[in-house]
mmCIF file with all atom_site columns, C-alpha atoms in Angstrom:
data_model
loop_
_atom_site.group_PDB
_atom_site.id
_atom_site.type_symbol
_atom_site.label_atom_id
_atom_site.label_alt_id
_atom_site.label_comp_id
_atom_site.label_asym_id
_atom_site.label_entity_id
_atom_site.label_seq_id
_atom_site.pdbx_PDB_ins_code
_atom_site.Cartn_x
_atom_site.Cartn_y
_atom_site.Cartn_z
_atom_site.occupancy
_atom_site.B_iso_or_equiv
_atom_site.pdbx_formal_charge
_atom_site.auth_seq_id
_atom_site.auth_comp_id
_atom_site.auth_asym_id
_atom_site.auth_atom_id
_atom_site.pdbx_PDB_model_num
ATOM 1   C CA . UNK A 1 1   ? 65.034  105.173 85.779 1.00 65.00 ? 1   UNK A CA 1
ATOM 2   C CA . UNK A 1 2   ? 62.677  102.719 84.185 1.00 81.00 ? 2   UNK A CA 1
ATOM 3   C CA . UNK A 1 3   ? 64.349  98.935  85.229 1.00 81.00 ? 3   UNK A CA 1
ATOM 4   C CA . UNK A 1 4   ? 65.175  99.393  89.022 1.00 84.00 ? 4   UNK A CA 1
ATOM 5   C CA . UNK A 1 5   ? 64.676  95.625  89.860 1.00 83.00 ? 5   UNK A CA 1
ATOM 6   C CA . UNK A 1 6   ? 66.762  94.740  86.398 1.00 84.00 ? 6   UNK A CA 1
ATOM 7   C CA . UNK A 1 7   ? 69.997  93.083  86.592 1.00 86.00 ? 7   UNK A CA 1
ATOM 8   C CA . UNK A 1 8   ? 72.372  91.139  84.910 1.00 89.00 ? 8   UNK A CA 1
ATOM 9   C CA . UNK A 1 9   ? 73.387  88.408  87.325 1.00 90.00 ? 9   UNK A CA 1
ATOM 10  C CA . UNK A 1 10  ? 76.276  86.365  85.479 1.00 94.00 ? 10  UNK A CA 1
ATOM 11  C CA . UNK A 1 11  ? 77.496  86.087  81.676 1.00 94.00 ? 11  UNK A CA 1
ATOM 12  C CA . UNK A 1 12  ? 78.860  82.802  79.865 1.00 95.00 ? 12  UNK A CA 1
ATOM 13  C CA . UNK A 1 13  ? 80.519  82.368  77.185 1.00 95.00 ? 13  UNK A CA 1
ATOM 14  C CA . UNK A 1 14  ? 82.149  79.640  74.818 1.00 96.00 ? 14  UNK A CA 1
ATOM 15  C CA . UNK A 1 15  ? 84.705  80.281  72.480 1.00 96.00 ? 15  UNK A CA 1
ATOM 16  C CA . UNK A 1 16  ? 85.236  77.890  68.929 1.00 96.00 ? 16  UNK A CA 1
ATOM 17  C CA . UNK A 1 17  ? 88.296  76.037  69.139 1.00 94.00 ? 17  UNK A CA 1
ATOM 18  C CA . UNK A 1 18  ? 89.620  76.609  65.625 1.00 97.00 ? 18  UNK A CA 1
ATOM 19  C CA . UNK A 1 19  ? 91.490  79.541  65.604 1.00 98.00 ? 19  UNK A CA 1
ATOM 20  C CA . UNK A 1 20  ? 92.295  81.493  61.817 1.00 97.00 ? 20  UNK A CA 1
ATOM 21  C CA . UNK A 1 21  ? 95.094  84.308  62.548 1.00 97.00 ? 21  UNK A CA 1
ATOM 22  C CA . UNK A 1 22  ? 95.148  87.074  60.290 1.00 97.00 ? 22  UNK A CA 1
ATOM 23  C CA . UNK A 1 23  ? 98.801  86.156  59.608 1.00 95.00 ? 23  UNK A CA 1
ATOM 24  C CA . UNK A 1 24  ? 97.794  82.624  58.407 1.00 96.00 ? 24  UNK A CA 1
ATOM 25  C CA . UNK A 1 25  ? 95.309  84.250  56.214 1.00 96.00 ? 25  UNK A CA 1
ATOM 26  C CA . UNK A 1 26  ? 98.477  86.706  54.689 1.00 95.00 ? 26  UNK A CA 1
ATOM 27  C CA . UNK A 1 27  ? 100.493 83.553  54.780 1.00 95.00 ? 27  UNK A CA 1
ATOM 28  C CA . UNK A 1 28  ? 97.724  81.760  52.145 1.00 96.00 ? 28  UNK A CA 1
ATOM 29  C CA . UNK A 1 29  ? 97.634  85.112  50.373 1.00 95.00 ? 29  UNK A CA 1
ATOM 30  C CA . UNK A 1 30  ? 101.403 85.193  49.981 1.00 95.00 ? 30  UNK A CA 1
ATOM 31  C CA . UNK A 1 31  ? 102.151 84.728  46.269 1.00 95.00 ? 31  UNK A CA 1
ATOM 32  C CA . UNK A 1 32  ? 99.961  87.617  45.936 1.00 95.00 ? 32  UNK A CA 1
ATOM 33  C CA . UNK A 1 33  ? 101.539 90.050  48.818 1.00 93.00 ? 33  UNK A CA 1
ATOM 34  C CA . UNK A 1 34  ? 104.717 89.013  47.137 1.00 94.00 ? 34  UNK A CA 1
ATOM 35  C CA . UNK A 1 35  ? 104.181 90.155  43.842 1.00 96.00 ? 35  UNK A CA 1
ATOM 36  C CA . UNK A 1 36  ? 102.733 93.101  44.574 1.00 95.00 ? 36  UNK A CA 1
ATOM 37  C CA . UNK A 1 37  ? 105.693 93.481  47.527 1.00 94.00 ? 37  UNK A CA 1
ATOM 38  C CA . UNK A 1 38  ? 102.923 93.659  50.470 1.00 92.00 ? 38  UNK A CA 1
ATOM 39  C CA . UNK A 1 39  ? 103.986 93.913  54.364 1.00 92.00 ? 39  UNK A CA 1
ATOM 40  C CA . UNK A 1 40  ? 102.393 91.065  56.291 1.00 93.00 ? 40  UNK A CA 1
ATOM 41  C CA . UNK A 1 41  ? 100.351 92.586  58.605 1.00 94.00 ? 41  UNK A CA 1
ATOM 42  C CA . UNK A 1 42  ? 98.654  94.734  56.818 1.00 93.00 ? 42  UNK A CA 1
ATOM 43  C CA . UNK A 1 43  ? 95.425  92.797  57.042 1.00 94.00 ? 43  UNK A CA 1
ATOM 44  C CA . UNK A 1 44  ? 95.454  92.928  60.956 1.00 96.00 ? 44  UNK A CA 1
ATOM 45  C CA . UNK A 1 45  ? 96.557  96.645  60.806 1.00 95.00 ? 45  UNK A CA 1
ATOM 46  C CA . UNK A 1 46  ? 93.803  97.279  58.670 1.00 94.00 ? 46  UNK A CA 1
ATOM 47  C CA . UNK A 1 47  ? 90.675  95.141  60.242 1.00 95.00 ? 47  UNK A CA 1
ATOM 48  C CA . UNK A 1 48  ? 91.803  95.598  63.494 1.00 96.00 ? 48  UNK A CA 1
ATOM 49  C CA . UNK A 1 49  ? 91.142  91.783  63.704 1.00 97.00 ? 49  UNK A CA 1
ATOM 50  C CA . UNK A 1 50  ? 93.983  89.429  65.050 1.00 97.00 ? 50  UNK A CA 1
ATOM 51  C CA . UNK A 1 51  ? 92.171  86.464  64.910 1.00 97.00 ? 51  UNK A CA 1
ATOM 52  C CA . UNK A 1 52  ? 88.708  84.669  64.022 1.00 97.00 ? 52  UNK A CA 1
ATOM 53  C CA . UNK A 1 53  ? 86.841  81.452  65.531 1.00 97.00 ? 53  UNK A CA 1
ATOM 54  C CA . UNK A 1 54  ? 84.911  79.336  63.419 1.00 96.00 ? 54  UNK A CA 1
ATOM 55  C CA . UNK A 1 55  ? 83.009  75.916  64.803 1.00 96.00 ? 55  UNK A CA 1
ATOM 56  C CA . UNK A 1 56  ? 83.469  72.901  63.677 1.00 96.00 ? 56  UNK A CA 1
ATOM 57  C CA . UNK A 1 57  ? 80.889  71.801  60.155 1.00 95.00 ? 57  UNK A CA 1
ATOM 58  C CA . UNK A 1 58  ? 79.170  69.869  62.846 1.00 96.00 ? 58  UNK A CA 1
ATOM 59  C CA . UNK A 1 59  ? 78.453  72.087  65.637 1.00 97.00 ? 59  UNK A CA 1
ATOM 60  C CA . UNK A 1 60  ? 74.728  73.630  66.238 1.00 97.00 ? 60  UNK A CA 1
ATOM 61  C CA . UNK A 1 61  ? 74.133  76.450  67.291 1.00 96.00 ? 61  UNK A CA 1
ATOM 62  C CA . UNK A 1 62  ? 72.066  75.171  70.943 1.00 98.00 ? 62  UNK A CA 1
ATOM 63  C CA . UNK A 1 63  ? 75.282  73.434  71.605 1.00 98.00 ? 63  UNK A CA 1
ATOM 64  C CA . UNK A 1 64  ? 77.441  76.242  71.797 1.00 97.00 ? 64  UNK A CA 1
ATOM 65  C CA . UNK A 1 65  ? 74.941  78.345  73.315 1.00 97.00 ? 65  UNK A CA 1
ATOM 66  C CA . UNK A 1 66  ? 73.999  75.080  76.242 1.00 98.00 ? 66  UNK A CA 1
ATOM 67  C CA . UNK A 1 67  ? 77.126  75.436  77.223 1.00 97.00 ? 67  UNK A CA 1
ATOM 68  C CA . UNK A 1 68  ? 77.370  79.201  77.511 1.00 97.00 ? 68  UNK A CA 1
ATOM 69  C CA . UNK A 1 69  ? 73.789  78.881  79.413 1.00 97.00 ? 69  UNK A CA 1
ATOM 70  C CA . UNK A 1 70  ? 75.573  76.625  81.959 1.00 97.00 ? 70  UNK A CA 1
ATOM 71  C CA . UNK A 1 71  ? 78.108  78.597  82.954 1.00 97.00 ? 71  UNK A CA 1
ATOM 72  C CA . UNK A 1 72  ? 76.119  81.562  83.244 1.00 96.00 ? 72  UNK A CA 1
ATOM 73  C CA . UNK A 1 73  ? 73.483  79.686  85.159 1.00 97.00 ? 73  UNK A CA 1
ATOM 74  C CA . UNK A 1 74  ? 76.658  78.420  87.305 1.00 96.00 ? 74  UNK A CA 1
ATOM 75  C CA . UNK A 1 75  ? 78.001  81.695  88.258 1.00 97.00 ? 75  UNK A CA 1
ATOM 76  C CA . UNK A 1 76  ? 74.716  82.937  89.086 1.00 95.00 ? 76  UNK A CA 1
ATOM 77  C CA . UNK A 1 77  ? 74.050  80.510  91.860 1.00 93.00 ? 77  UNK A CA 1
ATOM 78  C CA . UNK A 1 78  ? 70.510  80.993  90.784 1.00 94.00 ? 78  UNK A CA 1
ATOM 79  C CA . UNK A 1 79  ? 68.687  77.287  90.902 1.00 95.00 ? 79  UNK A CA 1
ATOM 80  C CA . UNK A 1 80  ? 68.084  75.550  87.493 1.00 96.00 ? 80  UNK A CA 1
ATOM 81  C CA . UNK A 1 81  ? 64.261  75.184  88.887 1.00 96.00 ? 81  UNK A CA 1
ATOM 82  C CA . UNK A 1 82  ? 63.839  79.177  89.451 1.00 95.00 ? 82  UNK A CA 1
ATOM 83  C CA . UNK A 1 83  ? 64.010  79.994  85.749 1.00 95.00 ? 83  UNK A CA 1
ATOM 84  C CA . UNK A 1 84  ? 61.248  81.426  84.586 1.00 95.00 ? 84  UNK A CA 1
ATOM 85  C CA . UNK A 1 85  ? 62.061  82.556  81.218 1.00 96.00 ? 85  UNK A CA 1
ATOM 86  C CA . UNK A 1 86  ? 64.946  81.433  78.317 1.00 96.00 ? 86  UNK A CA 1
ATOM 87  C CA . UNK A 1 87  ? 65.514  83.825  75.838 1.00 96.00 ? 87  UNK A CA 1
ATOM 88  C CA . UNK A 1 88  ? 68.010  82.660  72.507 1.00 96.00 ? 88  UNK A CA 1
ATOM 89  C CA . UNK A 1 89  ? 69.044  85.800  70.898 1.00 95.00 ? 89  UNK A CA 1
ATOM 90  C CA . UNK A 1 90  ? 71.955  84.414  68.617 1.00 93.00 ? 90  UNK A CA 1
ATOM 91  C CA . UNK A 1 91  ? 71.185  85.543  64.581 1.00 92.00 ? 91  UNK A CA 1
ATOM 92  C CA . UNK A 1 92  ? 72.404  81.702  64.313 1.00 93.00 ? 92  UNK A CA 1
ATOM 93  C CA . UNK A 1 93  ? 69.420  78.975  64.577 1.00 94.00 ? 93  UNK A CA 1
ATOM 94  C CA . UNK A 1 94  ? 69.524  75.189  64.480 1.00 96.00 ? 94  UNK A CA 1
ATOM 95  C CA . UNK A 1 95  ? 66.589  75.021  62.761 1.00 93.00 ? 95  UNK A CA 1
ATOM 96  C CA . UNK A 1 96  ? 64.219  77.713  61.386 1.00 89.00 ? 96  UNK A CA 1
ATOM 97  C CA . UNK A 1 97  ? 61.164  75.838  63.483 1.00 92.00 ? 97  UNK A CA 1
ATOM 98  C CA . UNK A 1 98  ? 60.881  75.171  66.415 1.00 94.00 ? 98  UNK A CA 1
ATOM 99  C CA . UNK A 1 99  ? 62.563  78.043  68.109 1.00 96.00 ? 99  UNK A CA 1
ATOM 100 C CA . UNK A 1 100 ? 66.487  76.758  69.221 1.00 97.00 ? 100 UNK A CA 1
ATOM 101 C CA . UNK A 1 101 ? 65.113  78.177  72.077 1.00 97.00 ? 101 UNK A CA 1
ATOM 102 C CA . UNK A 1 102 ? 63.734  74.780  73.255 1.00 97.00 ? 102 UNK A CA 1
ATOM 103 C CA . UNK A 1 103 ? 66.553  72.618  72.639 1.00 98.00 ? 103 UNK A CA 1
ATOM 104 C CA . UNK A 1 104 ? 68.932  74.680  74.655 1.00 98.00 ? 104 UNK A CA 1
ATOM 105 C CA . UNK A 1 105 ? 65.621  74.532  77.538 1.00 98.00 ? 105 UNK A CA 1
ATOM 106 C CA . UNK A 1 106 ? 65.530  70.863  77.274 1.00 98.00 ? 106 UNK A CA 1
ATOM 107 C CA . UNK A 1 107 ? 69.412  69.818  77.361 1.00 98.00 ? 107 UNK A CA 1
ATOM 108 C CA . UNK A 1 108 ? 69.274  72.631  80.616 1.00 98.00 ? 108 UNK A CA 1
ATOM 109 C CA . UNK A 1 109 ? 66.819  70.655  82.222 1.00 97.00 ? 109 UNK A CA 1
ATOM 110 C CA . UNK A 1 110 ? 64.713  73.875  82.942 1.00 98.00 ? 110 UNK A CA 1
ATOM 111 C CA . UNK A 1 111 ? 61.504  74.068  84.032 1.00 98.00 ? 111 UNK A CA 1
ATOM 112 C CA . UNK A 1 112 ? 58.638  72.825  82.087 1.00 97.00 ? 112 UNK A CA 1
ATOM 113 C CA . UNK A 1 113 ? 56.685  76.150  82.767 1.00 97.00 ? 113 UNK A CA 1
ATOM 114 C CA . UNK A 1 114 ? 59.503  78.198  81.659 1.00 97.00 ? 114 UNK A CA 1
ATOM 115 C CA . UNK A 1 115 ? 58.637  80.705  79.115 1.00 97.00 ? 115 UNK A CA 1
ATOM 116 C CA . UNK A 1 116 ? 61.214  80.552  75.881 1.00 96.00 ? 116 UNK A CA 1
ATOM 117 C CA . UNK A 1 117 ? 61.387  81.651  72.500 1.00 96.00 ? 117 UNK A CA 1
ATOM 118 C CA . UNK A 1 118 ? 64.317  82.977  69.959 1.00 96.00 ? 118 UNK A CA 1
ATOM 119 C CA . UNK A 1 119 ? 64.920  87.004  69.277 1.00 96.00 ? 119 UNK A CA 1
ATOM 120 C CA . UNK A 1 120 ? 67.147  87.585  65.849 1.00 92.00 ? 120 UNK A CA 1
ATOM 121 C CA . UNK A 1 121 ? 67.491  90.351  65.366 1.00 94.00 ? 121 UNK A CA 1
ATOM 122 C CA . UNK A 1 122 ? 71.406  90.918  63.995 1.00 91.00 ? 122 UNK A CA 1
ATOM 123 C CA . UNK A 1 123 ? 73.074  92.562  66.533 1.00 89.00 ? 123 UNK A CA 1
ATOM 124 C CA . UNK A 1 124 ? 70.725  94.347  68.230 1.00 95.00 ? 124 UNK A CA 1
ATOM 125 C CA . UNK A 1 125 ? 69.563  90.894  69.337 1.00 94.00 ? 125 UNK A CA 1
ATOM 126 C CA . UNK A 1 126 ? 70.791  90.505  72.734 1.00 93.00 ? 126 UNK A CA 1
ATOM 127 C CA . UNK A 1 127 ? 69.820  93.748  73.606 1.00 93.00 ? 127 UNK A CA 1
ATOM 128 C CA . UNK A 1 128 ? 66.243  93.356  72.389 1.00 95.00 ? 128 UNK A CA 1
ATOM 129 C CA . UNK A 1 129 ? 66.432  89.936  74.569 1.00 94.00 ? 129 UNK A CA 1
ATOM 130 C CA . UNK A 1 130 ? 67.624  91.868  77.905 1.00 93.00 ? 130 UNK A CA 1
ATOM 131 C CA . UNK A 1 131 ? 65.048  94.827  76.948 1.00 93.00 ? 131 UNK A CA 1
ATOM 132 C CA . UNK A 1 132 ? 62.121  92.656  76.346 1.00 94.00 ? 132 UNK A CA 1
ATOM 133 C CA . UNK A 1 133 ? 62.643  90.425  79.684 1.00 93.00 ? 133 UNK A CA 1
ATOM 134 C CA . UNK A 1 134 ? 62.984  93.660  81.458 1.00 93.00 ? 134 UNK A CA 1
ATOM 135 C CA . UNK A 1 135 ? 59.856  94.301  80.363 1.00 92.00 ? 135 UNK A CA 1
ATOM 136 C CA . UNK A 1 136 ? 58.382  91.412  81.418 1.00 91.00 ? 136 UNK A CA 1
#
């Protein structure tokens, strides 16, 4: 096995508050499922999607993912000074330059010799982030 001193140590998370149901989607969409006698439901049976999350117009991307950084750094009990290395691997940027890599390091108050940069790469980006810090 390649990574035998590789671990994931905690995850965090943060979740958008506003909250679109499939139902209230087929609700909008109801003149339309009525005349063309639709089951509600349907949408959800077919997407397999009960609900989406969407931020609010003003939200940036660092802020969602500072506070996902925090609880993960929380959990850990790892020390905010022992981080040696911030990777942002969301496909969502604040900015195309610099990397939203730094504003999430600065707001976390990590270490100045931290290495950190941003990884987009669709969905694949996460992995590529744990892959290329195993490497490391």
């Amino acid at each position: 096995m390649q990574y035998k001193k590789v671990c994931i140590e905690s995850c965090g998370y943060e979740l958008p508050e506003n909250i679109v149901t499939s139902l209230s989607l087929e609700e909008r969409l109801a003149p339309v499922y009525d005349k063309l006698n639709l089951s509600y439901g349907r949408l959800e049976m077919m997407s397999g999607i009960r609900e989406r999350r969407f931020w609010d117009d003003e939200t940036m991307p660092s802020q969602a993912s500072i506070k996902a950084a925090e609880k993960a750094i929380s959990k850990s009990g790892v020390n905010k000074e022992e981080v040696e290395c911030l990777l942002h691997t969301s496909i969502s940027r604040d900015f195309l330059e610099p990397a939203t890599a730094t504003v999430v390091h600065d707001s976390l108050g990590l270490p100045a010799t931290a290495t950190l940069f941003d990884i987009s790469n669709a969905c694949l980006g996460f992995i590529n982030g744990m892959v290329t810090l195993a490497n490391m």
